XYZ file of C-alpha atoms in Angstrom:
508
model
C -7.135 -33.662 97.437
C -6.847 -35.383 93.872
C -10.647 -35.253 93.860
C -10.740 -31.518 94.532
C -8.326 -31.274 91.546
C -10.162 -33.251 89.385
C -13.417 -31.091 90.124
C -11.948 -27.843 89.481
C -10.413 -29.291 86.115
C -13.901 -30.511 85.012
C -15.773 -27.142 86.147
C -12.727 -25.189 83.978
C -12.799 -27.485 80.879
C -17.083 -26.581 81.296
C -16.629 -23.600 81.453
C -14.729 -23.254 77.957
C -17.264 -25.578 76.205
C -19.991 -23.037 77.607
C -17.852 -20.221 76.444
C -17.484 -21.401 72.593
C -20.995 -22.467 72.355
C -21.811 -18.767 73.435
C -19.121 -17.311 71.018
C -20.492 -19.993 68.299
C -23.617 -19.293 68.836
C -23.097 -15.191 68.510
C -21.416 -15.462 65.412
C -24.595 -16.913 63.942
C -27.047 -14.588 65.891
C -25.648 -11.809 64.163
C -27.467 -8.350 65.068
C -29.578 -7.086 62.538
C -27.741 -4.273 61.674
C -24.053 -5.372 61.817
C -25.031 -9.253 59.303
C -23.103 -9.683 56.403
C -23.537 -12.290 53.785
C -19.942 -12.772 51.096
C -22.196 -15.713 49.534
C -25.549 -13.225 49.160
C -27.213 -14.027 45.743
C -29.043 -11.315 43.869
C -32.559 -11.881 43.534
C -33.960 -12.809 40.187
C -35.959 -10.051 38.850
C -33.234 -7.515 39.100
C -31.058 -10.137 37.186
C -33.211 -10.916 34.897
C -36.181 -8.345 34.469
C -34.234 -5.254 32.994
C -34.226 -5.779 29.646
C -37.742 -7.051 29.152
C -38.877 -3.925 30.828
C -37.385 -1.834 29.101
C -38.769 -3.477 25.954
C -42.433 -2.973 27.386
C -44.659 -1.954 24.246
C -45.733 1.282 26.684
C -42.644 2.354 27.531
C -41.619 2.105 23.806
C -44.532 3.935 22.307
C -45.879 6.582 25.146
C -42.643 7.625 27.058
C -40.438 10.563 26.828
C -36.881 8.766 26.569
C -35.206 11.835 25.552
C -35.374 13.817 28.595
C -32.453 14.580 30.204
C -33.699 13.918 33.653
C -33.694 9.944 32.449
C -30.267 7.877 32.776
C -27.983 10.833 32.256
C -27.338 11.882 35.541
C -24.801 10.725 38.658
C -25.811 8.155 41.489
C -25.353 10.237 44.718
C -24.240 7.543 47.976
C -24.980 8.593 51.471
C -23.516 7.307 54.468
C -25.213 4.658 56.778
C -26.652 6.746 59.241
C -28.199 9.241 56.349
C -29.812 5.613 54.895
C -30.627 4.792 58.760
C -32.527 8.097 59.356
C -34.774 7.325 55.729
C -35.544 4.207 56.354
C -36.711 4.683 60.161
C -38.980 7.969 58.823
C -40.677 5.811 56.645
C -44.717 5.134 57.350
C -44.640 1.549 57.459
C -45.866 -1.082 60.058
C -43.531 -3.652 58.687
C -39.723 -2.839 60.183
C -37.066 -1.438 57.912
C -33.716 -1.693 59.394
C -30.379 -1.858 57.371
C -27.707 -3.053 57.531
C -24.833 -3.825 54.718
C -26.715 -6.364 52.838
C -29.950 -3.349 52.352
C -27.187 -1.926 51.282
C -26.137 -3.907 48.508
C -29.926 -3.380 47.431
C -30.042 0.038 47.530
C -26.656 0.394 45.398
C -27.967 -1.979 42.556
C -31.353 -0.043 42.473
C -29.555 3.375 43.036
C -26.643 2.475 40.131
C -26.235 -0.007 37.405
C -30.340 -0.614 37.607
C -31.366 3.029 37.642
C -33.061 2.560 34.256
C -35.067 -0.552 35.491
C -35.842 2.079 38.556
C -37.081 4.905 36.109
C -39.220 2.367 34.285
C -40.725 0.874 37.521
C -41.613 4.270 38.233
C -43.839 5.358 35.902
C -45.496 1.979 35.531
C -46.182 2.211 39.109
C -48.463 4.944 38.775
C -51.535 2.526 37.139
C -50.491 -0.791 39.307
C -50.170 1.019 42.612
C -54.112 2.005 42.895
C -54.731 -1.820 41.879
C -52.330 -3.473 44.593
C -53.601 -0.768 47.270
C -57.081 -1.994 46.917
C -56.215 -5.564 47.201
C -54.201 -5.008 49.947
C -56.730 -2.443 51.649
C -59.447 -5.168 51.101
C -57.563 -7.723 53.536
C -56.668 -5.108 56.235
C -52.757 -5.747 55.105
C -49.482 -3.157 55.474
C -49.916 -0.986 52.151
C -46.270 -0.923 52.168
C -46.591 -4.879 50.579
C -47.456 -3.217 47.041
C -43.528 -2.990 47.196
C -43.296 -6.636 46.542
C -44.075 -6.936 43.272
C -40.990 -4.906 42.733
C -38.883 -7.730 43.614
C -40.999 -9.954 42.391
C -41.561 -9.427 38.704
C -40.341 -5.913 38.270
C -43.418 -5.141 37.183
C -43.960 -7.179 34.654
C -47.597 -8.946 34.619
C -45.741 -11.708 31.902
C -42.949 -12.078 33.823
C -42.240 -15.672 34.409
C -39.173 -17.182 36.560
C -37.169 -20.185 36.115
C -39.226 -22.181 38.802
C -42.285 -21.610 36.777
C -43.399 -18.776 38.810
C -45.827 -16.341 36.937
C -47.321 -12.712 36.799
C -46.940 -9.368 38.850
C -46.935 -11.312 42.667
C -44.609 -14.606 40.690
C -47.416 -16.991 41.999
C -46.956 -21.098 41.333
C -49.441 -23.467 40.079
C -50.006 -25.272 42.319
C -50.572 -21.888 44.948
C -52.966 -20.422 42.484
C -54.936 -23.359 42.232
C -54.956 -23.478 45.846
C -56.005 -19.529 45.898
C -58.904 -20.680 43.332
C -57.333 -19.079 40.567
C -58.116 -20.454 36.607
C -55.142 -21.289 34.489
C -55.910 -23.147 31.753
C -54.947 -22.791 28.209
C -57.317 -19.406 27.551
C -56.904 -17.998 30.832
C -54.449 -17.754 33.390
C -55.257 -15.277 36.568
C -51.660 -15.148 37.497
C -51.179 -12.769 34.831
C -54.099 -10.667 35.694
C -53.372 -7.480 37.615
C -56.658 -7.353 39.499
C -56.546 -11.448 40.255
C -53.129 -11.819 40.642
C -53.250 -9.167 43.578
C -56.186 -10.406 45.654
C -54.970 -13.802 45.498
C -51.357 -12.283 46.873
C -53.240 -10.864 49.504
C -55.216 -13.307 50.672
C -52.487 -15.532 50.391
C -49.686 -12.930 52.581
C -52.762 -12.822 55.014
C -52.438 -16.727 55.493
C -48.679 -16.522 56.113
C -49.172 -14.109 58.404
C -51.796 -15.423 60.213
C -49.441 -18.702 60.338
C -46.063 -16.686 61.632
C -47.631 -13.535 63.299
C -44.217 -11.982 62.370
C -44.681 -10.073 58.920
C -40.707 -10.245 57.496
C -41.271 -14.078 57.834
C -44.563 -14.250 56.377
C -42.530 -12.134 53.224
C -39.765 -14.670 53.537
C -42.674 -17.760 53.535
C -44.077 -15.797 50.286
C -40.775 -16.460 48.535
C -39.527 -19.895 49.626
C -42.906 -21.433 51.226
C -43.713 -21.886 54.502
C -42.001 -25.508 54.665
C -38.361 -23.653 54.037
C -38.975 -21.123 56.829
C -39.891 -23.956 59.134
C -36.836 -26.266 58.505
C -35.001 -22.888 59.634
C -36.597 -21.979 62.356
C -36.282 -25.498 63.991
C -32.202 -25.810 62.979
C -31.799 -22.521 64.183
C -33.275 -23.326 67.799
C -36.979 -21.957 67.333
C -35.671 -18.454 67.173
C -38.993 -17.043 65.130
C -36.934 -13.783 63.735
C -35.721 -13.713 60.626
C -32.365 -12.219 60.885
C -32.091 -15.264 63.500
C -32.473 -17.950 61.139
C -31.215 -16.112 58.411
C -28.040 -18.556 58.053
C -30.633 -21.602 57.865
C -32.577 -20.115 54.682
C -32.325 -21.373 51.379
C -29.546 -18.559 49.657
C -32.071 -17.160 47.009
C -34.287 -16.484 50.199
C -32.055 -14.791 52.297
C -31.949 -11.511 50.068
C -35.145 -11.501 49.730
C -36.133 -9.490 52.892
C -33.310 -6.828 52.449
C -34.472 -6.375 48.500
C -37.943 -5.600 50.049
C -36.350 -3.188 52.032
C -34.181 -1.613 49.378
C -37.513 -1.302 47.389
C -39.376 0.439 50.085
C -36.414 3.060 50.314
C -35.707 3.235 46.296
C -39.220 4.096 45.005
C -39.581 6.706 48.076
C -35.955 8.312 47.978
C -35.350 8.255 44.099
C -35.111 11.827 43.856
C -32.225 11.567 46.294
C -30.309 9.556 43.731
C -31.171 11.601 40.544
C -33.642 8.760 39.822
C -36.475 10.263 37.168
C -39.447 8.380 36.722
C -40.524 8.104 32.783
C -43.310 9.723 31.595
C -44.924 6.227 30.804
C -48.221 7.710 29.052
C -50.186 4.088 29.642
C -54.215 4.600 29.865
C -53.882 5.349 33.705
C -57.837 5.665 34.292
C -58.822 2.543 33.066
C -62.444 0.885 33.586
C -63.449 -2.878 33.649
C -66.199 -4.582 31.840
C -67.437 -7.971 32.596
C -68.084 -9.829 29.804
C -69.880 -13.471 29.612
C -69.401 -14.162 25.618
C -66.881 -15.197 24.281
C -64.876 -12.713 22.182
C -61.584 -12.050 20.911
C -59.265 -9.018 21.716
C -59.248 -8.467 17.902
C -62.547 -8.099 17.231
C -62.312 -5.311 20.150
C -59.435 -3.455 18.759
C -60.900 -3.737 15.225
C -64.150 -2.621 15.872
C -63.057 0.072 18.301
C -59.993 0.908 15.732
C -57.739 0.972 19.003
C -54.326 -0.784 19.264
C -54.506 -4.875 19.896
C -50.829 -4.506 21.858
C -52.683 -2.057 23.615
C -55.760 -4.422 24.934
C -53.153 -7.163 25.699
C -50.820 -5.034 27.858
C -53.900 -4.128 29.620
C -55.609 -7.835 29.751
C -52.522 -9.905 29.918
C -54.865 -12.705 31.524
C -55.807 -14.121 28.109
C -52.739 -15.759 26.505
C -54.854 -16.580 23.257
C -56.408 -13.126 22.768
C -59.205 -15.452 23.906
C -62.204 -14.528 26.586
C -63.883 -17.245 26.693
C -67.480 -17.790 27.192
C -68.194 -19.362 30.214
C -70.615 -19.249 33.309
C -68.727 -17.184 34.943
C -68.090 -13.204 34.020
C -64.831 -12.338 32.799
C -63.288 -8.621 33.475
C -62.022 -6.890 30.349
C -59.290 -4.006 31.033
C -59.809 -0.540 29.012
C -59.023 2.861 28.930
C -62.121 4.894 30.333
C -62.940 6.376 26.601
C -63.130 3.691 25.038
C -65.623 1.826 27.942
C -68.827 3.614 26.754
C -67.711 2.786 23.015
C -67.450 -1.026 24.005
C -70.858 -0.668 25.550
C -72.119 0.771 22.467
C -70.596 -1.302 20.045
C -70.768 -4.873 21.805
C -73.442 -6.689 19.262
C -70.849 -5.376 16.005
C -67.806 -6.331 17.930
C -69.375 -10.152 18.470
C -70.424 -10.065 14.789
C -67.344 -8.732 13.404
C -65.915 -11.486 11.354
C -67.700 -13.491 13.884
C -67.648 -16.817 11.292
C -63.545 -16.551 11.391
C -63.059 -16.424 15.343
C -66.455 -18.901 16.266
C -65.431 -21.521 17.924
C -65.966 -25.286 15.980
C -68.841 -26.913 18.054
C -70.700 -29.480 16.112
C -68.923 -31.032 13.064
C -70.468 -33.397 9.905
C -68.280 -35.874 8.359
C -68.360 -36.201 4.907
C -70.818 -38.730 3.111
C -70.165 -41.293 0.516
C -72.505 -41.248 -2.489
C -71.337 -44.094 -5.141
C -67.677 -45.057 -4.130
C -67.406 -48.663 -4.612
C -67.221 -50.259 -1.708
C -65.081 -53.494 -0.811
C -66.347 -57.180 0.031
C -65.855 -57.411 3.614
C -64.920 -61.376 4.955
C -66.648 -62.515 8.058
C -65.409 -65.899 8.490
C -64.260 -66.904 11.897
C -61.378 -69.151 12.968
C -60.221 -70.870 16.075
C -56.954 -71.723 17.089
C -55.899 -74.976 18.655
C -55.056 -75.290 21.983
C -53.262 -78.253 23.506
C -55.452 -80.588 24.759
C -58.560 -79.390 22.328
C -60.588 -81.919 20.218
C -63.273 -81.817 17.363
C -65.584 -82.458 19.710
C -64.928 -79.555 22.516
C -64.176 -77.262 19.810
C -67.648 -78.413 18.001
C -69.681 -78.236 20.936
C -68.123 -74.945 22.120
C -69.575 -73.262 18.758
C -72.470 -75.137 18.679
C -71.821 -77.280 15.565
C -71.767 -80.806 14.608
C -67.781 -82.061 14.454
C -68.910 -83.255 10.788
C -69.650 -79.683 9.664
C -66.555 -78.675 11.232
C -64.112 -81.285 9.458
C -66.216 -80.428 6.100
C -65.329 -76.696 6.411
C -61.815 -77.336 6.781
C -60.923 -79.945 4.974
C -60.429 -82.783 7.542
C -60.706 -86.610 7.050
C -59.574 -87.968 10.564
C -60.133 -86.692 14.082
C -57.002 -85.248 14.804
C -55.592 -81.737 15.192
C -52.573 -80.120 15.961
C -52.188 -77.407 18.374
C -51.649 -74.018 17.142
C -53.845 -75.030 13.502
C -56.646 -72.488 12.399
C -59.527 -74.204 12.247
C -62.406 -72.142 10.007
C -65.560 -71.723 12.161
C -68.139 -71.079 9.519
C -68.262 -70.323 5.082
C -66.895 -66.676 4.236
C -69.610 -64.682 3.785
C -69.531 -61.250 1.624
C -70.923 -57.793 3.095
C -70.737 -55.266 -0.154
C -72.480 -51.733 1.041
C -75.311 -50.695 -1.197
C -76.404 -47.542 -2.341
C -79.526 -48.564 -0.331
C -77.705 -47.991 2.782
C -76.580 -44.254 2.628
C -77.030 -42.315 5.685
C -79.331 -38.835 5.329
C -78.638 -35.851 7.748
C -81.706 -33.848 9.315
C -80.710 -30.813 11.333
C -83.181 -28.724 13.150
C -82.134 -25.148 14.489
C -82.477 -24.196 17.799
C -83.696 -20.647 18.146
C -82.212 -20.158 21.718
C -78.704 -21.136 21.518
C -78.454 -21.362 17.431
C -77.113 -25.068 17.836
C -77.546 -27.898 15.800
C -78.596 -31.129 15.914
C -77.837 -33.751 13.853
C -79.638 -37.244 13.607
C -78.801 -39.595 10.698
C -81.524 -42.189 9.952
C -81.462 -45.104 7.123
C -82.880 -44.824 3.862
C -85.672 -47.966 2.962
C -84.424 -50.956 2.348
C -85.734 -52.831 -0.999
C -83.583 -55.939 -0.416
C -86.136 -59.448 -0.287
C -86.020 -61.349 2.863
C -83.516 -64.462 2.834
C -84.678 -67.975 3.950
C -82.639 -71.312 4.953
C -83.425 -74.587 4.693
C -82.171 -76.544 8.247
C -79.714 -79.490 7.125
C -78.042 -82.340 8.981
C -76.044 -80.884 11.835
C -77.667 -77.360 11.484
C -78.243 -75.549 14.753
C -79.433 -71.785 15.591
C -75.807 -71.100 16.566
C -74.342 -72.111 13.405
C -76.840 -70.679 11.273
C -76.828 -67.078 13.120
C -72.939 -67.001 12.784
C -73.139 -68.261 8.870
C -75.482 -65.062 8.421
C -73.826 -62.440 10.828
C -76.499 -62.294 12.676
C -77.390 -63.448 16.354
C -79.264 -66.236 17.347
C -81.746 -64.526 19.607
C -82.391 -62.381 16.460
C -83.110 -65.715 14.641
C -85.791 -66.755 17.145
C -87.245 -63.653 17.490
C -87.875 -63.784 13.707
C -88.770 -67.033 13.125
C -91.134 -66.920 16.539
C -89.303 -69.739 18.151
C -89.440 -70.306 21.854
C -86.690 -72.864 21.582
C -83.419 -73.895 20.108
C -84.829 -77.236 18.770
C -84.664 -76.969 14.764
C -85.815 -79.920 12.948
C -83.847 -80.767 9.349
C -85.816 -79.312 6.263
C -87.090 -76.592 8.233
C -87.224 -73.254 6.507
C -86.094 -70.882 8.499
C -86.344 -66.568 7.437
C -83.186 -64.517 7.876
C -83.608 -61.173 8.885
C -82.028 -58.540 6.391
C -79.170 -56.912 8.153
């Protein structure tokens, strides 16, 4: 009996640990459509983007920000099922659904960022055709051009807090990973055309990784490490709404911004959204150009604006295309391509002395500045436990010469003394030893090359006479000189040196 009680109390008390895992459980699975987020953090670019859009030297000079249409009229809302209906009509392969959190997205883009909106707009109209064809060239969703909307807000200078640069916000260490230059002339994040096959390529990795494309946009933001981490704490549930509690809190808006973007720049004229008549060169043309130039030589030459060439070639951060073995692409309207082709020789002369770049340099030469005696005497220091006689035989000298050069009477040292090695001897430079410069110009590259060769030398040839204690050591390191140059002079086959020898110094 007690162990039938005790049964049915443990199956019970199961039963209610089953029942709160389930309801635990379910209040992190939250459906798709019904999640909420009180914590949700809004996603950079529509923080931080406005302004500098706004201030875009395009949109200042070529758009019509008197119309009426622009930023004077009422946000409309709709209710969820109207938003539900627009979203689900949409031609994308990627899923849209909503929920309150789209929501929030669509009411920043719809209200207090309508201007951003307008602006997006009309730049859209020349970066569209350029995201299309990277994304057409991969085989990926064209709906994807959307993500630069989030990303940068269309800004090809944009550049986040992580470091994060360009159109597509790609990292350093990605875009060297994509093969993508960024050095101190160039960097490719900026580039429209780069920038966007590199996203591609890149999205079509994530992809490829996740087979699920809102995770592969989720990996784009936060990396594919972040979106692992949450898919093992939440279970290895591969969807993101799933692990949607587990991502980091700047990702978890990401998705539904994507969303709101897809619905904004297709439903503006819903909201009384008018796109600004942004005037930029929309049919542009690209040249590929292996010499280096500067943008403005271009703009000079072709009397065109230089804000103009960088807007369009925001790739070079110097105004810099540098020469290289690779071709570089230079961005330009379509009437002035022909008058680049026709010009290029005067644009790389134009003041071509003031923008060359400083290959070979001469220093310059001394003529009759006095020059200063220069001592080569040598010392030795003491170590405990030295002698005359080690220190003597270490240098190759007698231990008299070495107590006559410094002075010594007796045999012992201190450690720690300086004990002179050899007389000081005096090198004074001589107008005899001037340096002359011979360049010869090389027809192919117009380099230089520079060779400096030694005047004649007048000076007489120096002899010694070998005294007591003399040896080739002590002689070569009382003339600067070494010892095999000694032999070689003198035609000696040994080190044997017999006292009143004369022995010739070579002239150094």
């Amino acid at each position: 009996m007690k162990k039938t009680i005790i049964c049915t109390l443990i199956a019970i008390a199961t039963a209610t640990g089953i029942t709160k895992a389930v309801s635990y459980l379910s209040d992190i699975e939250l459906p798709r459509d019904t999640i909420t987020d009180s914590e949700m953090v809004i996603i950079e670019s529509i923080e931080n983007e406005a302004d500098t859009i706004l201030s875009n030297w395009f949109l200042q000079k070529f758009t019509d920000l008197d119309s009426d249409c622009i930023s004077r009229s009422e946000n409309i809302q709709y209710d969820d099922t109207t938003y539900i209906k627009r979203l689900s009509s949409l031609p994308t392969l990627i899923d849209m659904p909503y929920n309150q959190i789209v929501k929030e997205y669509i009411n920043i883009y719809t209200g207090k960022r309508r201007k951003l909106v307008e602006s997006m707009l009309g730049f859209s109209l020349y970066y569209f055709p350029i995201f299309e064809h990277a994304l057409e060239k991969e085989e990926l969703p064209l709906e994807l051009k959307y993500l630069p909307i989030i990303e940068s807000a269309l800004r090809p200078n944009a550049v986040s807090r992580a470091g994060a640069t360009g159109l597509w916000q790609i990292m350093l260490k990605t875009a060297r990973t994509l093969g993508m230059e960024v050095n101190s002339l160039v960097d490719e994040r900026r580039s429209p055309i780069a920038s966007s096959e590199a996203a591609a390529r890149y999205l079509k990795q994530l992809y490829n990784m996740y087979q699920d494309w809102p995770l592969a946009i989720a990996a784009y933001n936060c990396g594919p490490g972040n979106i692992n981490k949450a898919i093992h704490r939440s279970g290895g549930k591969k969807d993101y709404w799933s692990i949607y509690p587990f991502l980091p809190r700047e990702t978890r808006g990401y998705l539904p911004a994507f969303i709101a973007a897809n619905y904004v720049m297709n439903y503006y004229d819903k909201h009384n959204i008018c796109p600004v008549s942004a005037q930029i060169p929309l049919v542009t043309d690209t040249i590929r150009i292996n010499k280096r130039v500067n943008l403005k030589q271009i703009a000079a030459v072709l009397n065109t604006s230089i804000d103009m060439l960088r807007e369009l070639n925001p790739q070079y951060r110097c105004d810099i295309i540098p020469d290289n073995d690779k071709a570089y692409h230079l961005m330009l309207p379509i009437q002035l391509t022909y008058a680049y082709i026709d010009s290029r020789d005067s644009i790389l002369n134009y003041q071509a002395e003031n923008y060359a770049r400083l290959n070979t340099v001469e220093p310059s030469q001394y003529t009759s500045y006095p020059q200063k005696a220069v001592s080569h005497r040598k010392y030795h220091k003491v170590k405990r436990g030295e002698t005359l006689s080690t220190i003597a035989n270490r240098y190759n000298m007698s231990v008299t010469t070495l107590k006559k050069l410094n002075g010594l009477h007796g045999n012992t040292i201190q450690a720690g003394k300086q004990l002179k090695l050899n007389k000081a001897t005096k090198y004074i430079a001589s107008a005899t030893e001037k340096t002359i410069t011979t360049t010869t110009t090389q027809d192919t590259n117009n380099s230089s090359k520079t060779t400096k060769q030694p005047l004649a030398n007048n000076t007489k040839a120096k002899y010694h006479k070998v005294t007591t204690g003399d040896t080739l050591g002590k002689i070569a390191m009382q003339y600067g000189i070494k010892t095999d140059q000694l032999k070689k002079v003198n035609k000696l086959n040994t080190t044997i040196i017999k006292v009143g020898q004369l022995l010739k110094i070579p002239v150094t």
